[in-house]
Each structure stands twice: as C-alpha cells, then as structure tokens.
mmCIF file of C-alpha atoms and ligand atoms in Angstrom:
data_model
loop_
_atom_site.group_PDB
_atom_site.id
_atom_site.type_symbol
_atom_site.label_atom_id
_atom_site.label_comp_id
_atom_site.label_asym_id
_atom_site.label_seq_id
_atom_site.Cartn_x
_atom_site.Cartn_y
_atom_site.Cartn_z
ATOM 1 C CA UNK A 1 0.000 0.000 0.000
ATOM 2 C CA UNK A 2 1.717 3.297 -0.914
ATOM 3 C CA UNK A 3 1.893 5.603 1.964
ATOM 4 C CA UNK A 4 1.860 9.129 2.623
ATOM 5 C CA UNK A 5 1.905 12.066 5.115
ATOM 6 C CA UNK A 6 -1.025 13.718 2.879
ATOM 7 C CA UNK A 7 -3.494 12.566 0.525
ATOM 8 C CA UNK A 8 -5.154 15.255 -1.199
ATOM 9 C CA UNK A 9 -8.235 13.749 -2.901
ATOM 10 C CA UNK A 10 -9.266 15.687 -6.225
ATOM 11 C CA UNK A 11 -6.851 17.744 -8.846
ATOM 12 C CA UNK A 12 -8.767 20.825 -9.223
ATOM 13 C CA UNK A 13 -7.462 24.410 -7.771
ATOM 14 C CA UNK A 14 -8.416 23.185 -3.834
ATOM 15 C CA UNK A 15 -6.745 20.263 -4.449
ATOM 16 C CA UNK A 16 -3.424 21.670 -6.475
ATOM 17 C CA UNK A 17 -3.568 24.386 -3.882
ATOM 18 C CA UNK A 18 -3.603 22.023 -1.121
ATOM 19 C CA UNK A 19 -0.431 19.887 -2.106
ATOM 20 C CA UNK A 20 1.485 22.768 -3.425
ATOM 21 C CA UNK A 21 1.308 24.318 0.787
ATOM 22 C CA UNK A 22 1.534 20.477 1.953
ATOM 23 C CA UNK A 23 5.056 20.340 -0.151
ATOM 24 C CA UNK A 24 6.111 23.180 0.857
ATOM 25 C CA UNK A 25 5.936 21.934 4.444
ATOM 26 C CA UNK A 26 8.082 19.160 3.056
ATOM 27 C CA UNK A 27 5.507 16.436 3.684
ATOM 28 C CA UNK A 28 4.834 13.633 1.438
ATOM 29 C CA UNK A 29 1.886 14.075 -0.455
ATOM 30 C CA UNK A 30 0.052 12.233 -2.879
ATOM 31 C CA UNK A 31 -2.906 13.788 -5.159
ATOM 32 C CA UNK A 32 -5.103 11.497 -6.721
ATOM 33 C CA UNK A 33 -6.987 12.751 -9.598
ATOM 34 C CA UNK A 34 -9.643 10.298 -11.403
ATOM 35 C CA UNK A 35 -9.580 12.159 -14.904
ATOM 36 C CA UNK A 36 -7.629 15.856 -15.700
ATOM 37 C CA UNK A 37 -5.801 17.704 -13.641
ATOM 38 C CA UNK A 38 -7.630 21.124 -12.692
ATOM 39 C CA UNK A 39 -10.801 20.054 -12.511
ATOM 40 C CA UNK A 40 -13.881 21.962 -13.470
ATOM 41 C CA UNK A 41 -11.124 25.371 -13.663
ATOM 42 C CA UNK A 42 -9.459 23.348 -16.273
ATOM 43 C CA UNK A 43 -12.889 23.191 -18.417
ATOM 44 C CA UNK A 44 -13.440 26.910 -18.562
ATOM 45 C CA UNK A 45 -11.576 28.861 -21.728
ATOM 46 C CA UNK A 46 -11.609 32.058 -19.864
ATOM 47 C CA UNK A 47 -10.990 33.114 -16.567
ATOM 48 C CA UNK A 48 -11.351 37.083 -15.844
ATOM 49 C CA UNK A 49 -11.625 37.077 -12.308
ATOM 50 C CA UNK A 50 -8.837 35.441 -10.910
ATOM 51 C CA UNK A 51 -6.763 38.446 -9.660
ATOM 52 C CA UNK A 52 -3.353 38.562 -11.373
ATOM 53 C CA UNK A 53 -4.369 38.161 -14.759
ATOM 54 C CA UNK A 54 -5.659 41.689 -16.248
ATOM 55 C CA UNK A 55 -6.335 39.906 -19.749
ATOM 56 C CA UNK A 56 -7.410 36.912 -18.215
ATOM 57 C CA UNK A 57 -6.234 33.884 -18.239
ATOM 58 C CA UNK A 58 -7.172 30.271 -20.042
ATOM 59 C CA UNK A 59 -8.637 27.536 -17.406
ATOM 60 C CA UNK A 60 -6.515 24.893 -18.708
ATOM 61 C CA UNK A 61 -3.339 27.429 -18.520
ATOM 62 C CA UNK A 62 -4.049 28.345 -14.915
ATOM 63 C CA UNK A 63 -5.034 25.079 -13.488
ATOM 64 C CA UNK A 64 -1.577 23.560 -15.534
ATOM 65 C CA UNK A 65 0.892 26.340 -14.161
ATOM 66 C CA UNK A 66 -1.073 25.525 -10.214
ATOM 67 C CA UNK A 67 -0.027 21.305 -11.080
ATOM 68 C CA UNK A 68 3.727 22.628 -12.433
ATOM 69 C CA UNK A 69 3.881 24.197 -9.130
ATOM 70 C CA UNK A 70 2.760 21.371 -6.660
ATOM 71 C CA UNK A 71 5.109 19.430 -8.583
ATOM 72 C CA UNK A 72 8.128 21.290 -8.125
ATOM 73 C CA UNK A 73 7.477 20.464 -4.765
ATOM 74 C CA UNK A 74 7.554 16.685 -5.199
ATOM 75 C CA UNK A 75 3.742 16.486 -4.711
ATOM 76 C CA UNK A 76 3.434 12.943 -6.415
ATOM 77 C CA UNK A 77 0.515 12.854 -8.532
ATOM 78 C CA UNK A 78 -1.230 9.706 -9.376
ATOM 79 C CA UNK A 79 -4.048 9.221 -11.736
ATOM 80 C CA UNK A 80 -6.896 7.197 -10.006
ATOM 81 C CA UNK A 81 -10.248 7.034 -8.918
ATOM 82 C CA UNK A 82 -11.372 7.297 -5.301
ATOM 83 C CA UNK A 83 -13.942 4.941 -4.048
ATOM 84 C CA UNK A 84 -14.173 4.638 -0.052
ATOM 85 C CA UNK A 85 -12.490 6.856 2.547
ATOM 86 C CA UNK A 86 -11.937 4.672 5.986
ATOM 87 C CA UNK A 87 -9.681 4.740 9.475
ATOM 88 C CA UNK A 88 -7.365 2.958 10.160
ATOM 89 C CA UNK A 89 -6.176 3.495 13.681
ATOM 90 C CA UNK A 90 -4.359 7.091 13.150
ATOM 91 C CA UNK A 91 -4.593 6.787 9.538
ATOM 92 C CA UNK A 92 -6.900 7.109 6.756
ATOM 93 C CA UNK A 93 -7.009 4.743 4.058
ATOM 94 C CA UNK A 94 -8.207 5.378 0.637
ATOM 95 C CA UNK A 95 -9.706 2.643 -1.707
ATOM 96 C CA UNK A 96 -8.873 3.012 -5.192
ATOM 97 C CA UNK A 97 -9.393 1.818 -8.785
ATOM 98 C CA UNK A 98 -5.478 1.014 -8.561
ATOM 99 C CA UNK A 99 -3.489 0.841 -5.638
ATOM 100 C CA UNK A 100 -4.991 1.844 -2.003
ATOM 101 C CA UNK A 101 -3.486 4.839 -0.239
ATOM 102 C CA UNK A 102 -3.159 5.571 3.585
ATOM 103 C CA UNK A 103 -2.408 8.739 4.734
ATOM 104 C CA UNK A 104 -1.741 10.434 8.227
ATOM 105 C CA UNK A 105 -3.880 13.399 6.789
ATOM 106 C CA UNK A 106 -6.777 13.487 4.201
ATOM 107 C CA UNK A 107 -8.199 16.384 2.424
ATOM 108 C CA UNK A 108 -11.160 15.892 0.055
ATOM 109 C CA UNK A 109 -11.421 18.132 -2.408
ATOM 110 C CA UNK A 110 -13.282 16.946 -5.183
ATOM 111 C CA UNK A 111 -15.304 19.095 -6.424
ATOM 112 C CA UNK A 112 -18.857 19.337 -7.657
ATOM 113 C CA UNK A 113 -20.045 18.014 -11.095
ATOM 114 C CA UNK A 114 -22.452 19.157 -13.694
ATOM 115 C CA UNK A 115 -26.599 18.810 -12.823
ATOM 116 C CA UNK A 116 -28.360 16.981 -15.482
ATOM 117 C CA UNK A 117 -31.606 18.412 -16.569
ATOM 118 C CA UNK A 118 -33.372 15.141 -16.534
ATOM 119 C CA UNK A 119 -35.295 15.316 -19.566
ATOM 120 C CA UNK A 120 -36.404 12.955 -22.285
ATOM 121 C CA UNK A 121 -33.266 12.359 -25.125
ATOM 122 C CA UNK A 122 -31.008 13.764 -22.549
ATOM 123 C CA UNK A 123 -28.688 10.780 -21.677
ATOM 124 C CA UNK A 124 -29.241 9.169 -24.804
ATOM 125 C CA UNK A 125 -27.560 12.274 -26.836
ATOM 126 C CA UNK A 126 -25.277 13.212 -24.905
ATOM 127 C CA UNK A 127 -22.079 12.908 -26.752
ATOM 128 C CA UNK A 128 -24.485 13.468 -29.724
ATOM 129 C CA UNK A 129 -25.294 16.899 -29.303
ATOM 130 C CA UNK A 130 -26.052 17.143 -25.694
ATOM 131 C CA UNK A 131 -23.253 19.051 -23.985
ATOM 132 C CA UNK A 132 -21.923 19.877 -20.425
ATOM 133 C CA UNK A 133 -18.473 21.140 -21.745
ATOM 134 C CA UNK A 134 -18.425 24.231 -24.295
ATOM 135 C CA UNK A 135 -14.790 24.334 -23.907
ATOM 136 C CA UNK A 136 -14.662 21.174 -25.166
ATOM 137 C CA UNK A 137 -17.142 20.703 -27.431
ATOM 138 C CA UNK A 138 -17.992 24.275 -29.083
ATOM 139 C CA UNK A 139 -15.616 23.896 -31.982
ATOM 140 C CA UNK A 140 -17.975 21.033 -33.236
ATOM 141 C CA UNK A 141 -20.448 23.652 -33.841
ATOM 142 C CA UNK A 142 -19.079 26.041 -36.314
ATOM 143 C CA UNK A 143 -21.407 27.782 -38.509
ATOM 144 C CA UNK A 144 -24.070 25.730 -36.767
ATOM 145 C CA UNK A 145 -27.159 26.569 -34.248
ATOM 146 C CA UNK A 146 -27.152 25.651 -30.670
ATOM 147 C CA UNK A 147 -28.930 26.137 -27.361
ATOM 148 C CA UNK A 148 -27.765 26.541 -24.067
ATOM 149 C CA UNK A 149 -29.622 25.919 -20.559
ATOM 150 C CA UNK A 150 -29.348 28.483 -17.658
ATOM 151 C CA UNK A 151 -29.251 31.826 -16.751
ATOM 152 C CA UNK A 152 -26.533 31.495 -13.971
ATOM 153 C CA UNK A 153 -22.331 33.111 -14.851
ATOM 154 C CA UNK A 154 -21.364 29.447 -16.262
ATOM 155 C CA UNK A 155 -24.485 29.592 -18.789
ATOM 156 C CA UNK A 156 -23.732 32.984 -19.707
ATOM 157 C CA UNK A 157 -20.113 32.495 -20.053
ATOM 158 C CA UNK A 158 -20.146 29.328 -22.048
ATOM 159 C CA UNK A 159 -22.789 31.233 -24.608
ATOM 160 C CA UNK A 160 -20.995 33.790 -24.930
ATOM 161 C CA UNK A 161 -17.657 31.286 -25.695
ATOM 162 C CA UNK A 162 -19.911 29.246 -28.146
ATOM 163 C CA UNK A 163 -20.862 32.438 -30.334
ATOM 164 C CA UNK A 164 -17.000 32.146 -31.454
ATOM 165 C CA UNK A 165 -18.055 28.918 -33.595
ATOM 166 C CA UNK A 166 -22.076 28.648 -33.566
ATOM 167 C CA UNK A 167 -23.935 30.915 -36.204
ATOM 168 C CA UNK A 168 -26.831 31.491 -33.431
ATOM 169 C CA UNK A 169 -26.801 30.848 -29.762
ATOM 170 C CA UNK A 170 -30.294 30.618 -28.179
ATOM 171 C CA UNK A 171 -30.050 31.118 -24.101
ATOM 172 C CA UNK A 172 -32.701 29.189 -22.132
ATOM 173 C CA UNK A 173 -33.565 30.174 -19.158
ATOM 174 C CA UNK A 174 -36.903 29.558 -17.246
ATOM 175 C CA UNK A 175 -37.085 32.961 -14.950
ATOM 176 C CA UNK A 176 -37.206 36.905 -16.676
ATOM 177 C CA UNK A 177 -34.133 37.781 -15.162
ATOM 178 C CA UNK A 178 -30.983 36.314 -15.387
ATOM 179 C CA UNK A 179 -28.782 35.019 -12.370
ATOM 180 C CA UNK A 180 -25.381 35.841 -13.737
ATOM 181 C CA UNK A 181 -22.740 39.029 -12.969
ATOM 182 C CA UNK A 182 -23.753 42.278 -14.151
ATOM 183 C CA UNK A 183 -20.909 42.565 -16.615
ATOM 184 C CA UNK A 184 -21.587 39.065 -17.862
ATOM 185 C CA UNK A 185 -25.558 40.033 -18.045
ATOM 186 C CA UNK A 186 -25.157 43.315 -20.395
ATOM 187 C CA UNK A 187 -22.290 41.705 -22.976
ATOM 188 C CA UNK A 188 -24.807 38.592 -23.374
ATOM 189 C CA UNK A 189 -27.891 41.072 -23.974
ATOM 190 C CA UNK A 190 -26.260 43.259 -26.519
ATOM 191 C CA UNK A 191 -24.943 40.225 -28.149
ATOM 192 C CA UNK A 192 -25.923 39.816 -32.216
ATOM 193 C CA UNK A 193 -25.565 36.515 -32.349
ATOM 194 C CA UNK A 194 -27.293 35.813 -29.022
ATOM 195 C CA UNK A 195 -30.977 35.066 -28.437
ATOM 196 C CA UNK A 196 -32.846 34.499 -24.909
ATOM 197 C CA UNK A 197 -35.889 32.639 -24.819
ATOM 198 C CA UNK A 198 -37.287 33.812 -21.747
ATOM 199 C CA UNK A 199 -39.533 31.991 -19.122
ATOM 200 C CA UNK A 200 -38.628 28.410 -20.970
ATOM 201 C CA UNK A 201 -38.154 25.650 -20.127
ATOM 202 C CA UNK A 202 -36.517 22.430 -21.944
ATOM 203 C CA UNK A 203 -38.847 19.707 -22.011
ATOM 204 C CA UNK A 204 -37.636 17.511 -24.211
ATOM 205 C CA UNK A 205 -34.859 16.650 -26.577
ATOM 206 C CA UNK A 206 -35.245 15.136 -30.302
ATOM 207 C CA UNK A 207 -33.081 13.773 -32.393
ATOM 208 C CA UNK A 208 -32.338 9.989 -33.583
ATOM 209 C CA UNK A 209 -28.206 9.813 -33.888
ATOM 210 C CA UNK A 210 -27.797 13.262 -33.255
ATOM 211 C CA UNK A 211 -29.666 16.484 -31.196
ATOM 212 C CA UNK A 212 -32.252 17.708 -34.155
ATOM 213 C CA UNK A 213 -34.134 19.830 -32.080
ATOM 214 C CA UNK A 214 -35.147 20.763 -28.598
ATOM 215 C CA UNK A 215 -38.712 21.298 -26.937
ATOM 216 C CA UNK A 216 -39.576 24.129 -25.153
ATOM 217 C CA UNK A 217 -42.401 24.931 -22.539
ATOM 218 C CA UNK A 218 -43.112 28.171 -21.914
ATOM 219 C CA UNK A 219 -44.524 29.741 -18.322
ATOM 220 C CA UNK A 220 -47.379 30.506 -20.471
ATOM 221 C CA UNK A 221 -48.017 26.996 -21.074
ATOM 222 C CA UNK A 222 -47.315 27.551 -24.996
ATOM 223 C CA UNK A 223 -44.891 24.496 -25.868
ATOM 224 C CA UNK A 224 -42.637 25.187 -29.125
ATOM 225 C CA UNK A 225 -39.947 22.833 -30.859
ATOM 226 C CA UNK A 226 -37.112 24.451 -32.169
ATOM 227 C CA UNK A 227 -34.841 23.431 -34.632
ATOM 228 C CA UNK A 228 -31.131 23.267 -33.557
ATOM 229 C CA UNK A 229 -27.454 21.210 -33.551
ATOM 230 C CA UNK A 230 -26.584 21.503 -29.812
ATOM 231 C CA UNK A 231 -27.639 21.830 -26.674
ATOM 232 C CA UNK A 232 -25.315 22.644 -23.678
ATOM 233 C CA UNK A 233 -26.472 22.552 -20.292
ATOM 234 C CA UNK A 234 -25.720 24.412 -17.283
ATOM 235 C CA UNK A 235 -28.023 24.513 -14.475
ATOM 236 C CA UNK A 236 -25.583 24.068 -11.318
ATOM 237 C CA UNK A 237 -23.810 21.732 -10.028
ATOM 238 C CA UNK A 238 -23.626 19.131 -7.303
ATOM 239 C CA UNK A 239 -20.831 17.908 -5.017
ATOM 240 C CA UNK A 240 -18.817 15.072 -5.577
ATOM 241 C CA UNK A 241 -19.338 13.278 -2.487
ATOM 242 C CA UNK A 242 -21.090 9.940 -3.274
ATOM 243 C CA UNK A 243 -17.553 7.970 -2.982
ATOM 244 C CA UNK A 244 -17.057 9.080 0.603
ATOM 245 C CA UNK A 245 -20.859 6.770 1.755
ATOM 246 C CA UNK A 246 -21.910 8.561 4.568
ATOM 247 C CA UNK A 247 -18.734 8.884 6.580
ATOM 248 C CA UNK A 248 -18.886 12.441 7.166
ATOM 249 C CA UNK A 249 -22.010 14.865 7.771
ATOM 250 C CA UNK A 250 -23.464 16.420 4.341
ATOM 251 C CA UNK A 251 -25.832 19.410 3.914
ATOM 252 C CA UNK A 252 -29.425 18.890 2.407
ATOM 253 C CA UNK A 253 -27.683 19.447 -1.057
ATOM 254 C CA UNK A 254 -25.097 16.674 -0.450
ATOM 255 C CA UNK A 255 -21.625 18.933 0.347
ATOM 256 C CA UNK A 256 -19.483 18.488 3.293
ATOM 257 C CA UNK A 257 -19.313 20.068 6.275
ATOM 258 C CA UNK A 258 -16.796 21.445 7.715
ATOM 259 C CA UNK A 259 -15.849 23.995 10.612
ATOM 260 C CA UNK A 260 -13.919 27.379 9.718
ATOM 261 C CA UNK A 261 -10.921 25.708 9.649
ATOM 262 C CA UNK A 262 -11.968 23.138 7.350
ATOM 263 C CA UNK A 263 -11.432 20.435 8.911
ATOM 264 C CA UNK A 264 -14.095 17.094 8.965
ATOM 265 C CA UNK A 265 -15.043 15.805 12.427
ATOM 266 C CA UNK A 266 -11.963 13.102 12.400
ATOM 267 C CA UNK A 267 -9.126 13.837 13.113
ATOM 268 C CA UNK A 268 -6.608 14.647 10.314
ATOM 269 C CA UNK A 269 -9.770 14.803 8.028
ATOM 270 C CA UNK A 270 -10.694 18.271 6.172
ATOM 271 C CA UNK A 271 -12.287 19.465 3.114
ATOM 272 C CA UNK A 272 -11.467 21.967 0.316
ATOM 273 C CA UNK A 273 -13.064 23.597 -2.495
ATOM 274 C CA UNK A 274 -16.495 23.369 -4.099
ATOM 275 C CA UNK A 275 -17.253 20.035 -2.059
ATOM 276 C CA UNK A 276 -17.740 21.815 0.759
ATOM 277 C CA UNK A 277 -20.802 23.666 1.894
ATOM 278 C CA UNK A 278 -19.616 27.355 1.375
ATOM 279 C CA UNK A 279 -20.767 30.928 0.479
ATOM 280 C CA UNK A 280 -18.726 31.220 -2.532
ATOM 281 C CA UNK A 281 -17.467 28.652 -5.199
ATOM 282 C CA UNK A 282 -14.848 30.439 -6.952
ATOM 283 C CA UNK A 283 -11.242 29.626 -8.299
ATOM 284 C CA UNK A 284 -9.896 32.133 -6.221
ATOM 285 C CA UNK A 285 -11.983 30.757 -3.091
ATOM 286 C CA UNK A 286 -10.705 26.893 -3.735
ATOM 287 C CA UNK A 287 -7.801 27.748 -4.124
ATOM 288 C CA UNK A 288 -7.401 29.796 -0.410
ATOM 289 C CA UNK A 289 -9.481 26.380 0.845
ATOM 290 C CA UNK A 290 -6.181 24.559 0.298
ATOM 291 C CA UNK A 291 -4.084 26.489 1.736
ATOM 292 C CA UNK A 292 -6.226 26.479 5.024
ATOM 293 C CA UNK A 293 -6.793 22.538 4.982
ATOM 294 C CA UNK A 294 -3.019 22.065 4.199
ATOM 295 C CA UNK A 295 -2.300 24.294 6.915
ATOM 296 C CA UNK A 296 -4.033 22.750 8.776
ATOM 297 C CA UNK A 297 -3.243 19.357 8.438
ATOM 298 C CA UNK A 298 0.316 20.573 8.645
ATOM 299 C CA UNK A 299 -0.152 21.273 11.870
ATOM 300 C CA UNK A 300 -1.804 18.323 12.656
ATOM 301 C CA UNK A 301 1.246 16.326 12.129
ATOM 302 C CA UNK A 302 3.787 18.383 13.403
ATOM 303 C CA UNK A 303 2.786 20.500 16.219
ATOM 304 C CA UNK A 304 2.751 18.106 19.411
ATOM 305 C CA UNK A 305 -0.542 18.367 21.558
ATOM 306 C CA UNK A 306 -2.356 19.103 18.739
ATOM 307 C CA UNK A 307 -6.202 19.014 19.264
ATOM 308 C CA UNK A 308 -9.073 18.313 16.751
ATOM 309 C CA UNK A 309 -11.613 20.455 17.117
ATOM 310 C CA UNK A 310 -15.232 18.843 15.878
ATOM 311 C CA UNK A 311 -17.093 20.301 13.153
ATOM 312 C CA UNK A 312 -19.339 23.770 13.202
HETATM 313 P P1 NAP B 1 -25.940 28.724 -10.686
HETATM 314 O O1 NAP B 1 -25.419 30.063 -10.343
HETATM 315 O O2 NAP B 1 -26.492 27.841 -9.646
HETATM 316 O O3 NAP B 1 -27.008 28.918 -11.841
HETATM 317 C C1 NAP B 1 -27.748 27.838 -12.324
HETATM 318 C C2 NAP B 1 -28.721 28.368 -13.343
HETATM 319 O O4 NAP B 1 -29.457 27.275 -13.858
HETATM 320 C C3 NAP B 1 -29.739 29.350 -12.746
HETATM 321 O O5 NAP B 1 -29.965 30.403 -13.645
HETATM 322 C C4 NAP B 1 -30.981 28.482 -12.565
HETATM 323 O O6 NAP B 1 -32.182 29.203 -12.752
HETATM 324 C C5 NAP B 1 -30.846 27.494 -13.705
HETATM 325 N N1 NAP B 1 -31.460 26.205 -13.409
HETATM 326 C C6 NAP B 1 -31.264 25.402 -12.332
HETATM 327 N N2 NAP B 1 -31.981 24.266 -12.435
HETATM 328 C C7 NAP B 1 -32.656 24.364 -13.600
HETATM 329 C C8 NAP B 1 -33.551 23.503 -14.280
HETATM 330 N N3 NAP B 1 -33.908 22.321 -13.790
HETATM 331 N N4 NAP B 1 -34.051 23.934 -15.466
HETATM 332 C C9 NAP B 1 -33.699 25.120 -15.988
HETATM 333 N N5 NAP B 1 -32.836 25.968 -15.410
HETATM 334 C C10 NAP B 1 -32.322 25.586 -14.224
HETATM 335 O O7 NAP B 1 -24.797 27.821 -11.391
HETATM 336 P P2 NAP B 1 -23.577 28.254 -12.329
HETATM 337 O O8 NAP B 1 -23.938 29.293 -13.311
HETATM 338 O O9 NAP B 1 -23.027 26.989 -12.842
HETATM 339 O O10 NAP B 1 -22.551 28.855 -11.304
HETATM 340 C C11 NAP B 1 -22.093 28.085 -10.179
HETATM 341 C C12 NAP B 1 -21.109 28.932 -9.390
HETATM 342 O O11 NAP B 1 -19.920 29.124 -10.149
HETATM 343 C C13 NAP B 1 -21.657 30.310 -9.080
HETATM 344 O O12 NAP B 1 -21.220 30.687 -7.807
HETATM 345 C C14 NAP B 1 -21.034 31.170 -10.133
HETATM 346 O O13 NAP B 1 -20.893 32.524 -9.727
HETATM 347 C C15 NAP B 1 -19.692 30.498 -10.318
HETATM 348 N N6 NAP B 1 -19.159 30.776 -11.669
HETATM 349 C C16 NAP B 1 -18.539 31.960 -11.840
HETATM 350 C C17 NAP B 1 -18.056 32.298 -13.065
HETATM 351 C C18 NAP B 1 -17.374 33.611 -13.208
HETATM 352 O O14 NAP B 1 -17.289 34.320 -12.232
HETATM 353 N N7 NAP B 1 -16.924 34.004 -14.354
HETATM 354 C C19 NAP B 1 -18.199 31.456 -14.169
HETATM 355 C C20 NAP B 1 -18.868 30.257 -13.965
HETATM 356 C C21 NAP B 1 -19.362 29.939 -12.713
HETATM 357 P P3 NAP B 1 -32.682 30.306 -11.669
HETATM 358 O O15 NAP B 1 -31.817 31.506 -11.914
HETATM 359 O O16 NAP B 1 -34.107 30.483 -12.015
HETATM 360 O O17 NAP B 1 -32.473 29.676 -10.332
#
C-alpha cells in the first residue's frame, strides 16, 4: 500500500492548492486525480476574475501552471479514482481503482459536477449533441445553431464562448431575469448573435443519432420545438461526495461540512473547495481552501498536543 503524510483527494485548484502548501511543508503528499488535472477550472476557456491576470487567463493554462507548481514540490501525482475513505487506527485509508493509499492526513477536495436536466433524449444524446463542456465541445459547432440551458455566470459564459463557432446561440432560461454578474448580463444582452428565450423551459430533446431539435415549454403553457445542432447545459452543479458513503455529515444538497478551519469531524480529516458547503465557489476561493486545509493538516502532524476540534 503506498503511503503518505497527505493525501489530497481531487486535482482541481483546492486540491493543487492544497499539495502545493503540503510540499512546501516538506511532507509527502500524494494527489489522486480520477480524470484531468484542474478540474472543473481546467474546463473553462476564460478566466477574468482570478486576480493577477488583467487579460485573463485560459482555465486549462491556470489550473496547468497551479499542477507545475505542486510538482516542483515533489507532490506525487497519481491518476486514479477514489472509491471509499476509511480509518485505520491514526490513519486514513483510501480505496482506489489502482493501488490503495493511507495517509496520516486526508483532504477531500473533489469538487462538484455538472446537474443533469433530466429530460427525455437527454442521456441518450449526450455525446451526440447534448453538452456539459463548451470548452470542449464548441468547436464542433461552427457555422451551426445551438442552445444553451441556464441563466446562472457558467451559462452565460459558455454562450458567450460558443458564439466564437455557432452561427446562433439561443439562451434558455426559465425565470425573466438572469442570475449571472452584471458585466456578464449586459455583454450577453447586446450580443448579435445571441438570443434568450425567456420563461422556458426544456422539455424535451429530439433527435435519432444526433440532437435535431429541442422542446420548449413556456410559463405561459405555450410548448414550441425548435430546430437546432446543440444543446449545452448548465443549471448548477452538485458535489462530488457519493464515494465518501456517509462517513462524514453532508448538507441537504449533499456537500461536506466542515468547521472554519476546514477540517471534517476526524481527526486529520478536512475538506477543500467546491465540495464543501460554502458561500462562494470560486477559483480564487478553492484555491485559499487549500491552503487552510493544508495548513491545517500541517499542523496536525507536526505540532505536538495538537487538538481536533469537531465540526461547526
Ligand atoms: P448557478 O449560479 O447555480 O445557476 C444555475 C442556473 O441554472 C440558474 O440560472 C438556474 O435558474 C438554472 N437552473 C437550475 N436548475 C434548472 C432547471 N432544472 N431547469 C432550468 N434551469 C435551471 O450555477 P452556475 O452558473 O453553474 O454557477 C455556479 C457557481 O460558479 C456560481 O457561484 C457562479 O458565480 C460560479 N461561476 C462563476 C463564473 C465567473 O465568475 N466568471 C463562471 C462560472 C461559474 P434560476 O436563476 O431560475 O435559479
């Protein structure tokens, strides 16, 4: 079983924050990271807000330079998925897809995923049309029509990315009002290519090998298909914290909890980044989360007398 001071459980910025201030304390540190390294960060082509970067700033770019940091530090970085979280005495052992891991110290930090809408066609054309990634997808769609599903920053920020490729964009969203930034809100409204279909809903989506065309319900009760080649869909997200089975307290929406120090009521157990109940899920916020639960669980193994306090 490979062994460590640290485990650091998820490669997005809580996590690459994390084992970059856990290396620097010179402990041994292993991130595991099921897929790519930084994590939802890494699926976003722009980032404007992350202070530093006046132009901005490329997700992938950011979340690389955070990994080429950690691993200047000897962070060891091992591609796996996590599947169970137990103690072991003083320990913590982590069940893998490959190898298991114990740790003196654990910090979970893996993230939040992408909600589904849970509509008809959905699953079955996704890959096919159906999107969760415009980053990744939105070059498939030049010269071509697509819709996207939400009114929150990521739906206007991913629209506003796919009007680069897509001849029209058509915005979704099922309130009058949008949820995003005010910045975000008046460069998506004065748009040309950009359309919002107000107080809609998707209901449905057609196609037979590929998205033709989506169904839309209206508050009015007026239902419409539209004709279209993609839909991408952002309506929130929810934490990634299935794998852990009940061994730490969640919030009604399924995040951990932790006290202000972030750490889980174990000892030498915290939690960092968007998997954690929090105000604000930022890159800038995950990113401070790692610091805290590294610091943390730094001085968890080295200061002597160390107590664990118990979660808020
Ligand atoms: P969000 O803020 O939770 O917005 C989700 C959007 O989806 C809302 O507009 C919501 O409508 C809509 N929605 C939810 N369920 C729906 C359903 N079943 N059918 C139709 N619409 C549905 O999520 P987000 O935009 O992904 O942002 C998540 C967090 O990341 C936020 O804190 C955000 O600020 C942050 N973020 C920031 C940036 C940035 O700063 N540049 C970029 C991306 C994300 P209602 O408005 O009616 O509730």
């Amino acid at each position: 079983m490979k062994e460590a001071d640290v485990l650091v459980i998820g490669g997005g910025p809580a996590g690459l924050s994390a084992g970059l201030y856990a290396g620097r304390a010179r402990l041994a540190t292993v991130l595991v990271e099921k897929g790519f390294t930084g994590g939802q960060a890494a699926t976003t082509d722009r980032v404007e807000n992350y202070p530093g970067f006046p132009e901005g700033i490329s997700g992938p770019e950011l979340t690389e330079r955070m990994a080429e940091q950690a691993k200047r530090l000897e962070v060891e970085f091992l591609t796996a998925e996590a599947r169970a979280l137990r103690p072991e005495g003083a320990r913590w052992v982590v069940e893998t897809d490959a190898e298991p891991l114990r740790g003196r110290a654990v910090i979970i930090a893996t993230g939040a995923r992408s909600k589904r809408l849970g509509v008809p066609g959905e699953d079955r054309l996704t890959g096919r049309g159906v999107s969760y990634c415009a980053t990744c997808d939105g070059a498939f769609f030049r010269d071509r029509r697509v819709h996207v599903v939400g009114g929150g920053d990521s739906a206007v920020v991913e629209a506003l990315f796919l009007t680069r490729f897509a001849e029209s964009v058509t915005l979704v969203h099922r309130r009058s009002e949008l949820r995003a930034t005010k910045v975000l809100q008046e460069e998506i409204l004065r748009h040309p290519k950009v359309r919002v279909a107000w107080e809609a809903q998707v209901v449905g989506i057609e196609g037979e090998d590929r998205v033709e065309a989506v169904r839309l319900r209206y508050r009015d009760g007026r239902e419409e298909q539209e004709e279209t080649d993609g839909l991408f869909i952002y309506v929130g997200y929810e934490p990634n914290t299935g794998w852990l089975d009940g061994a730490f307290p969640l919030d009604e929406l399924g995040y951990l909890i932790t006290d202000e120090r972030l750490r889980l009521p174990a000892p030498g157990a915290l939690a960092a980044g968007d998997v954690r109940r929090k105000g604000l899920r930022q890159i800038v916020t995950a990113v401070a989360d790692g610091a805290i639960a590294a610091v943390e669980a730094v001085e968890y193994l080295t200061v002597p007398g160390h107590t664990w306090g118990g979660a808020e």
